[in-house]
PDB file of C-alpha atoms in Angstrom:
ATOM      1  CA  ALA A  59     112.793 116.748  97.452  1.00 75.00           C
ATOM      2  CA  GLN A  60     111.570 113.110  98.072  1.00 82.00           C
ATOM      3  CA  SER A  61     111.383 112.639 101.915  1.00 89.00           C
ATOM      4  CA  VAL A  62     109.661 110.541 104.640  1.00 93.00           C
ATOM      5  CA  ALA A  63     109.311 111.738 107.991  1.00 95.00           C
ATOM      6  CA  GLN A  64     108.584 109.666 111.156  1.00 96.00           C
ATOM      7  CA  PRO A  65     107.565 112.312 113.871  1.00 95.00           C
ATOM      8  CA  GLU A  66     108.216 110.183 116.939  1.00 95.00           C
ATOM      9  CA  ASP A  67     111.584 108.558 118.016  1.00 94.00           C
ATOM     10  CA  GLN A  68     109.647 105.978 120.274  1.00 96.00           C
ATOM     11  CA  VAL A  69     106.204 104.920 120.881  1.00 98.00           C
ATOM     12  CA  ASN A  70     105.185 103.332 124.111  1.00 98.00           C
ATOM     13  CA  VAL A  71     102.310 100.856 124.258  1.00 98.00           C
ATOM     14  CA  ALA A  72     100.463  98.508 126.427  1.00 98.00           C
ATOM     15  CA  GLU A  73     100.347  94.997 125.207  1.00 98.00           C
ATOM     16  CA  GLY A  74      96.780  94.535 124.025  1.00 97.00           C
ATOM     17  CA  ASN A  75      96.147  98.058 123.291  1.00 98.00           C
ATOM     18  CA  PRO A  76      96.203  99.240 119.562  1.00 97.00           C
ATOM     19  CA  LEU A  77      99.239 100.855 118.394  1.00 97.00           C
ATOM     20  CA  THR A  78     100.082 103.377 115.545  1.00 98.00           C
ATOM     21  CA  VAL A  79     103.583 104.365 114.441  1.00 98.00           C
ATOM     22  CA  LYS A  80     103.319 107.577 111.972  1.00 98.00           C
ATOM     23  CA  CYS A  81     104.721 108.385 108.748  1.00 98.00           C
ATOM     24  CA  THR A  82     104.505 111.150 106.499  1.00 97.00           C
ATOM     25  CA  TYR A  83     106.153 111.598 102.897  1.00 94.00           C
ATOM     26  CA  SER A  84     106.699 114.155 100.436  1.00 92.00           C
ATOM     27  CA  VAL A  85     107.507 112.920  96.919  1.00 87.00           C
ATOM     28  CA  SER A  86     106.662 114.017  93.238  1.00 84.00           C
ATOM     29  CA  GLY A  87     104.726 111.820  91.196  1.00 80.00           C
ATOM     30  CA  ASN A  88     103.090 108.427  92.618  1.00 82.00           C
ATOM     31  CA  PRO A  89     104.278 107.337  95.983  1.00 85.00           C
ATOM     32  CA  TYR A  90     105.553 103.732  96.390  1.00 91.00           C
ATOM     33  CA  LEU A  91     105.743 103.598 100.181  1.00 94.00           C
ATOM     34  CA  PHE A  92     106.814 100.531 102.514  1.00 95.00           C
ATOM     35  CA  TRP A  93     107.047  99.480 106.150  1.00 96.00           C
ATOM     36  CA  TYR A  94     110.110  97.508 107.229  1.00 95.00           C
ATOM     37  CA  VAL A  95     110.856  96.347 110.825  1.00 95.00           C
ATOM     38  CA  GLN A  96     114.368  95.801 112.359  1.00 92.00           C
ATOM     39  CA  TYR A  97     114.622  93.561 115.338  1.00 89.00           C
ATOM     40  CA  PRO A  98     117.863  93.373 117.511  1.00 82.00           C
ATOM     41  CA  ASN A  99     120.956  91.468 115.824  1.00 76.00           C
ATOM     42  CA  ARG A 100     118.611  91.119 112.688  1.00 80.00           C
ATOM     43  CA  GLY A 101     118.226  92.305 109.195  1.00 84.00           C
ATOM     44  CA  LEU A 102     115.560  94.609 108.168  1.00 90.00           C
ATOM     45  CA  GLN A 103     112.227  92.719 107.195  1.00 92.00           C
ATOM     46  CA  PHE A 104     109.608  93.693 104.796  1.00 91.00           C
ATOM     47  CA  LEU A 105     106.159  94.334 106.609  1.00 94.00           C
ATOM     48  CA  LEU A 106     103.809  95.536 103.802  1.00 95.00           C
ATOM     49  CA  LYS A 107     103.683  97.985 101.009  1.00 93.00           C
ATOM     50  CA  TYR A 108     101.362 100.624  98.948  1.00 93.00           C
ATOM     51  CA  ILE A 109     101.609 100.475  95.179  1.00 90.00           C
ATOM     52  CA  THR A 110      98.351 101.122  94.028  1.00 87.00           C
ATOM     53  CA  GLY A 111      94.713 100.002  94.760  1.00 88.00           C
ATOM     54  CA  ASP A 112      93.020 100.000  98.166  1.00 92.00           C
ATOM     55  CA  ASN A 113      94.240 102.246 100.592  1.00 93.00           C
ATOM     56  CA  LEU A 114      94.272  99.940 103.531  1.00 96.00           C
ATOM     57  CA  VAL A 115      96.996  97.683 102.973  1.00 96.00           C
ATOM     58  CA  LYS A 116      97.453  94.174 105.249  1.00 96.00           C
ATOM     59  CA  GLY A 117     100.934  92.991 106.168  1.00 94.00           C
ATOM     60  CA  SER A 118     102.676  90.381 108.014  1.00 91.00           C
ATOM     61  CA  TYR A 119     102.138  89.904 111.693  1.00 92.00           C
ATOM     62  CA  GLY A 120      98.956  91.328 111.954  1.00 95.00           C
ATOM     63  CA  PHE A 121     100.074  94.846 110.821  1.00 97.00           C
ATOM     64  CA  GLU A 122      98.167  96.919 108.418  1.00 97.00           C
ATOM     65  CA  ALA A 123      98.844 100.446 107.039  1.00 98.00           C
ATOM     66  CA  GLU A 124      96.695 103.231 105.709  1.00 95.00           C
ATOM     67  CA  PHE A 125      97.374 105.293 102.637  1.00 95.00           C
ATOM     68  CA  ASN A 126      95.924 108.623 102.812  1.00 95.00           C
ATOM     69  CA  LYS A 127      96.890 110.796  99.914  1.00 93.00           C
ATOM     70  CA  SER A 128      95.208 114.232 101.092  1.00 94.00           C
ATOM     71  CA  GLN A 129      97.767 113.776 104.500  1.00 95.00           C
ATOM     72  CA  THR A 130     100.423 112.355 102.697  1.00 95.00           C
ATOM     73  CA  SER A 131     100.566 109.761 105.427  1.00 96.00           C
ATOM     74  CA  PHE A 132     101.050 105.896 105.717  1.00 97.00           C
ATOM     75  CA  HIS A 133     100.429 105.164 109.324  1.00 98.00           C
ATOM     76  CA  LEU A 134     101.398 101.671 110.326  1.00 98.00           C
ATOM     77  CA  LYS A 135      98.779 100.190 112.875  1.00 98.00           C
ATOM     78  CA  LYS A 136      97.960  97.200 114.687  1.00 98.00           C
ATOM     79  CA  PRO A 137      94.909  96.359 116.603  1.00 97.00           C
ATOM     80  CA  SER A 138      96.491  94.530 119.552  1.00 97.00           C
ATOM     81  CA  ALA A 139     100.089  94.924 120.421  1.00 97.00           C
ATOM     82  CA  LEU A 140     102.287  92.209 121.493  1.00 97.00           C
ATOM     83  CA  VAL A 141     105.464  92.533 123.597  1.00 96.00           C
ATOM     84  CA  SER A 142     107.223  90.692 120.623  1.00 95.00           C
ATOM     85  CA  ASP A 143     106.282  93.654 118.424  1.00 96.00           C
ATOM     86  CA  SER A 144     108.944  95.764 120.260  1.00 96.00           C
ATOM     87  CA  ALA A 145     111.375  96.711 117.319  1.00 95.00           C
ATOM     88  CA  LEU A 146     112.570  99.573 114.994  1.00 94.00           C
ATOM     89  CA  TYR A 147     110.071 100.475 112.673  1.00 96.00           C
ATOM     90  CA  PHE A 148     110.851 102.173 109.696  1.00 96.00           C
ATOM     91  CA  CYS A 149     108.786 103.971 106.759  1.00 96.00           C
ATOM     92  CA  ALA A 150     110.391 104.014 103.447  1.00 95.00           C
ATOM     93  CA  VAL A 151     109.450 105.424  99.787  1.00 92.00           C
ATOM     94  CA  SER A 152     110.657 104.333  96.680  1.00 88.00           C
ATOM     95  CA  VAL A 153     111.484 106.735  94.175  1.00 81.00           C
ATOM     96  CA  ASN A 154     112.596 106.838  90.487  1.00 78.00           C
ATOM     97  CA  THR A 155     115.434 108.337  89.540  1.00 74.00           C
ATOM     98  CA  GLY A 156     116.259 106.237  86.393  1.00 73.00           C
ATOM     99  CA  GLY A 157     115.672 103.008  88.219  1.00 73.00           C
ATOM    100  CA  PHE A 158     114.206 102.858  91.688  1.00 78.00           C
ATOM    101  CA  LYS A 159     115.879 103.465  95.179  1.00 81.00           C
ATOM    102  CA  THR A 160     114.612 103.775  98.615  1.00 86.00           C
ATOM    103  CA  ILE A 161     114.466 106.364 101.025  1.00 89.00           C
ATOM    104  CA  PHE A 162     113.903 105.585 104.840  1.00 92.00           C
ATOM    105  CA  GLY A 163     112.683 107.491 107.550  1.00 93.00           C
ATOM    106  CA  ALA A 164     114.729 107.973 110.658  1.00 92.00           C
ATOM    107  CA  GLY A 165     112.779 105.176 112.233  1.00 94.00           C
ATOM    108  CA  THR A 166     110.501 104.637 115.455  1.00 96.00           C
ATOM    109  CA  ARG A 167     111.297 102.602 118.253  1.00 95.00           C
ATOM    110  CA  LEU A 168     108.151 100.644 119.376  1.00 97.00           C
ATOM    111  CA  PHE A 169     108.189  99.375 122.947  1.00 97.00           C
ATOM    112  CA  VAL A 170     105.255  97.320 124.244  1.00 97.00           C
ATOM    113  CA  LYS A 171     104.955  96.535 127.769  1.00 97.00           C
ATOM    114  CA  ALA A 172     103.699  93.520 129.404  1.00 95.00           C
TER     115      ALA A 172
ATOM    116  CA  GLY B1179     112.518  82.225 100.590  1.00 66.00           C
ATOM    117  CA  ALA B1180     114.627  85.763  99.706  1.00 84.00           C
ATOM    118  CA  VAL B1181     117.336  85.475 102.177  1.00 90.00           C
ATOM    119  CA  VAL B1182     120.318  87.520 101.879  1.00 93.00           C
ATOM    120  CA  SER B1183     123.437  86.920 103.762  1.00 94.00           C
ATOM    121  CA  GLN B1184     126.513  89.015 104.754  1.00 96.00           C
ATOM    122  CA  HIS B1185     129.758  88.106 105.741  1.00 96.00           C
ATOM    123  CA  PRO B1186     131.366  88.732 107.842  1.00 96.00           C
ATOM    124  CA  SER B1187     128.910  89.561 110.691  1.00 95.00           C
ATOM    125  CA  TRP B1188     131.688  91.789 112.370  1.00 95.00           C
ATOM    126  CA  VAL B1189     135.207  92.611 111.870  1.00 97.00           C
ATOM    127  CA  ILE B1190     137.689  94.776 113.335  1.00 97.00           C
ATOM    128  CA  CYS B1191     140.693  96.104 111.400  1.00 95.00           C
ATOM    129  CA  LYS B1192     143.626  98.294 111.843  1.00 96.00           C
ATOM    130  CA  SER B1193     143.671 101.970 110.467  1.00 97.00           C
ATOM    131  CA  GLY B1194     145.028 101.959 106.910  1.00 96.00           C
ATOM    132  CA  THR B1195     143.726  98.586 106.001  1.00 97.00           C
ATOM    133  CA  SER B1196     140.968  97.137 103.852  1.00 97.00           C
ATOM    134  CA  VAL B1197     138.149  95.431 104.681  1.00 97.00           C
ATOM    135  CA  LYS B1198     136.040  93.649 102.227  1.00 97.00           C
ATOM    136  CA  ILE B1199     132.327  92.590 103.213  1.00 97.00           C
ATOM    137  CA  GLU B1200     130.314  90.166 100.891  1.00 97.00           C
ATOM    138  CA  CYS B1201     126.553  90.232 100.237  1.00 96.00           C
ATOM    139  CA  ARG B1202     124.783  87.247  98.619  1.00 95.00           C
ATOM    140  CA  SER B1203     121.560  86.458  97.661  1.00 93.00           C
ATOM    141  CA  LEU B1204     120.907  82.592  98.779  1.00 93.00           C
ATOM    142  CA  ASP B1205     117.674  81.553  96.802  1.00 89.00           C
ATOM    143  CA  PHE B1206     117.137  84.172  94.140  1.00 89.00           C
ATOM    144  CA  GLN B1207     118.755  85.966  91.651  1.00 90.00           C
ATOM    145  CA  ALA B1208     119.382  89.942  92.205  1.00 89.00           C
ATOM    146  CA  THR B1209     120.461  92.130  89.089  1.00 85.00           C
ATOM    147  CA  THR B1210     120.271  94.944  91.674  1.00 88.00           C
ATOM    148  CA  MET B1211     121.565  95.309  95.253  1.00 92.00           C
ATOM    149  CA  PHE B1212     122.099  98.341  97.508  1.00 93.00           C
ATOM    150  CA  TRP B1213     124.434  98.864  99.978  1.00 96.00           C
ATOM    151  CA  TYR B1214     123.560 101.290 103.212  1.00 95.00           C
ATOM    152  CA  ARG B1215     125.360 102.544 106.170  1.00 95.00           C
ATOM    153  CA  GLN B1216     123.433 102.797 109.658  1.00 91.00           C
ATOM    154  CA  PHE B1217     124.567 105.123 112.091  1.00 82.00           C
ATOM    155  CA  PRO B1218     123.429 104.529 115.895  1.00 77.00           C
ATOM    156  CA  LYS B1219     119.837 105.660 116.433  1.00 70.00           C
ATOM    157  CA  LYS B1220     120.161 106.683 112.861  1.00 73.00           C
ATOM    158  CA  SER B1221     118.326 105.760 109.673  1.00 83.00           C
ATOM    159  CA  LEU B1222     119.777 103.842 106.712  1.00 89.00           C
ATOM    160  CA  MET B1223     121.901 105.880 104.603  1.00 91.00           C
ATOM    161  CA  LEU B1224     121.844 104.761 101.162  1.00 91.00           C
ATOM    162  CA  MET B1225     125.484 104.601  99.712  1.00 95.00           C
ATOM    163  CA  ALA B1226     125.355 103.015  96.390  1.00 94.00           C
ATOM    164  CA  THR B1227     123.634 100.897  93.943  1.00 91.00           C
ATOM    165  CA  SER B1228     125.312  97.974  92.884  1.00 89.00           C
ATOM    166  CA  ASN B1229     124.187  96.552  89.414  1.00 86.00           C
ATOM    167  CA  GLU B1230     125.320  93.186  88.070  1.00 85.00           C
ATOM    168  CA  GLY B1231     127.841  93.484  85.308  1.00 84.00           C
ATOM    169  CA  SER B1232     127.986  97.385  85.549  1.00 86.00           C
ATOM    170  CA  LYS B1233     129.681 100.228  87.588  1.00 89.00           C
ATOM    171  CA  ALA B1234     127.977 100.983  90.738  1.00 92.00           C
ATOM    172  CA  THR B1235     126.118 104.237  91.244  1.00 92.00           C
ATOM    173  CA  TYR B1236     127.052 106.359  94.225  1.00 94.00           C
ATOM    174  CA  GLU B1237     125.107 108.693  96.181  1.00 92.00           C
ATOM    175  CA  GLN B1238     126.419 112.239  96.502  1.00 92.00           C
ATOM    176  CA  GLY B1239     129.042 112.579  99.237  1.00 93.00           C
ATOM    177  CA  VAL B1240     130.012 108.757  99.084  1.00 95.00           C
ATOM    178  CA  GLU B1241     133.701 108.319  97.694  1.00 94.00           C
ATOM    179  CA  LYS B1242     133.896 105.746  95.085  1.00 93.00           C
ATOM    180  CA  ASP B1243     137.436 105.183  95.491  1.00 94.00           C
ATOM    181  CA  LYS B1244     137.179 104.564  99.105  1.00 96.00           C
ATOM    182  CA  PHE B1245     134.297 102.122  99.029  1.00 97.00           C
ATOM    183  CA  LEU B1246     134.656  99.788  96.155  1.00 96.00           C
ATOM    184  CA  ILE B1247     131.544  97.966  95.151  1.00 94.00           C
ATOM    185  CA  ASN B1248     131.944  94.717  92.972  1.00 91.00           C
ATOM    186  CA  HIS B1249     128.759  92.987  91.595  1.00 90.00           C
ATOM    187  CA  ALA B1250     130.118  90.328  89.377  1.00 83.00           C
ATOM    188  CA  SER B1251     127.521  87.618  89.615  1.00 90.00           C
ATOM    189  CA  LEU B1252     123.510  87.605  90.126  1.00 90.00           C
ATOM    190  CA  THR B1253     124.163  86.535  93.586  1.00 93.00           C
ATOM    191  CA  LEU B1254     127.197  88.278  95.166  1.00 94.00           C
ATOM    192  CA  SER B1255     128.119  91.829  95.534  1.00 94.00           C
ATOM    193  CA  THR B1256     130.916  92.948  97.661  1.00 96.00           C
ATOM    194  CA  LEU B1257     131.909  96.102  99.305  1.00 97.00           C
ATOM    195  CA  THR B1258     135.681  97.135  99.806  1.00 97.00           C
ATOM    196  CA  VAL B1259     136.291  99.845 102.374  1.00 97.00           C
ATOM    197  CA  THR B1260     139.905 100.719 101.466  1.00 97.00           C
ATOM    198  CA  SER B1261     142.569 102.522 103.779  1.00 96.00           C
ATOM    199  CA  ALA B1262     139.950 102.178 106.710  1.00 96.00           C
ATOM    200  CA  HIS B1263     139.877 104.920 109.183  1.00 96.00           C
ATOM    201  CA  PRO B1264     138.072 104.924 112.853  1.00 95.00           C
ATOM    202  CA  GLU B1265     135.371 107.334 110.971  1.00 94.00           C
ATOM    203  CA  ASP B1266     134.658 104.488 108.731  1.00 95.00           C
ATOM    204  CA  SER B1267     133.258 102.287 111.998  1.00 95.00           C
ATOM    205  CA  SER B1268     129.726 101.777 111.286  1.00 94.00           C
ATOM    206  CA  PHE B1269     127.026  99.261 110.316  1.00 94.00           C
ATOM    207  CA  TYR B1270     127.034  98.344 106.891  1.00 96.00           C
ATOM    208  CA  ILE B1271     123.903  96.793 105.531  1.00 96.00           C
ATOM    209  CA  CYS B1272     123.255  95.391 102.134  1.00 96.00           C
ATOM    210  CA  SER B1273     119.986  94.655 100.373  1.00 94.00           C
ATOM    211  CA  ALA B1274     118.690  92.980  96.910  1.00 92.00           C
ATOM    212  CA  LYS B1275     115.918  92.994  94.665  1.00 86.00           C
ATOM    213  CA  GLU B1276     114.929  89.801  92.699  1.00 81.00           C
ATOM    214  CA  SER B1277     115.854  90.117  89.170  1.00 73.00           C
ATOM    215  CA  GLY B1278     112.904  91.066  87.053  1.00 69.00           C
ATOM    216  CA  THR B1279     111.245  93.408  89.517  1.00 62.00           C
ATOM    217  CA  GLY B1280     112.688  96.670  88.054  1.00 61.00           C
ATOM    218  CA  GLY B1281     109.754  98.491  89.877  1.00 67.00           C
ATOM    219  CA  PRO B1282     109.389  99.629  93.160  1.00 70.00           C
ATOM    220  CA  TYR B1283     109.276  96.333  94.701  1.00 77.00           C
ATOM    221  CA  GLU B1284     110.532  95.453  98.283  1.00 82.00           C
ATOM    222  CA  GLN B1285     113.947  94.733  99.188  1.00 87.00           C
ATOM    223  CA  TYR B1286     115.491  91.836 101.203  1.00 91.00           C
ATOM    224  CA  PHE B1287     118.013  92.907 103.619  1.00 93.00           C
ATOM    225  CA  GLY B1288     121.267  91.092 104.909  1.00 94.00           C
ATOM    226  CA  PRO B1289     121.545  91.083 108.616  1.00 93.00           C
ATOM    227  CA  GLY B1290     124.572  93.687 108.417  1.00 94.00           C
ATOM    228  CA  THR B1291     128.268  93.821 109.340  1.00 96.00           C
ATOM    229  CA  ARG B1292     129.539  95.750 112.074  1.00 95.00           C
ATOM    230  CA  LEU B1293     132.928  97.423 111.284  1.00 96.00           C
ATOM    231  CA  THR B1294     135.212  98.631 113.725  1.00 96.00           C
ATOM    232  CA  VAL B1295     138.251 100.485 112.622  1.00 96.00           C
ATOM    233  CA  THR B1296     141.000 100.869 115.303  1.00 96.00           C
TER     234      THR B1296
END
């Protein structure tokens, strides 16, 4: 079965420190991986994606993610966290079931303290 | 660009009544739209895939007669919750993919609709 796991419900980090939000996946076939962010009272926003090519993907707001096939992971990273990065982050995988649909992880809430 | 709107943003209705939620792609055409339900502190649960001009594809366990989906144009999909009950209270989110992007491309999400059934 296709699935996405985000093992941490919450991640706390101090402003200016690097942050990592973890994601692992289980899919048959090629993995198409995404990160979305949800700010309070706003819709999910696309951050970045891995379809093919370089394992290190750069996205919006200084975020990046590294695709690791052997570890089936796609962790989200940022070198220096901002208070404004505090939000709910979703890892997702797109699967082809006669048309692509997206399966979301449970979400990880990121708190960045000033 | 790539803005998706939802209307209403919140709605309160009485048990037994029906509620319609609209999802519009404002600056692009969307052959495919998706409807999700998000529970508190939970992830998004895909309810159905809405295809313009054809019947929606519902996920297992989602009652198609209760959650009616219509995708009559390339910019509008509607979700009607029929005979609503308190357990239908939830946050409903739609998303859209640009037409011509049939592959694993990113989706653009609406801000969501909070439904409360009393």
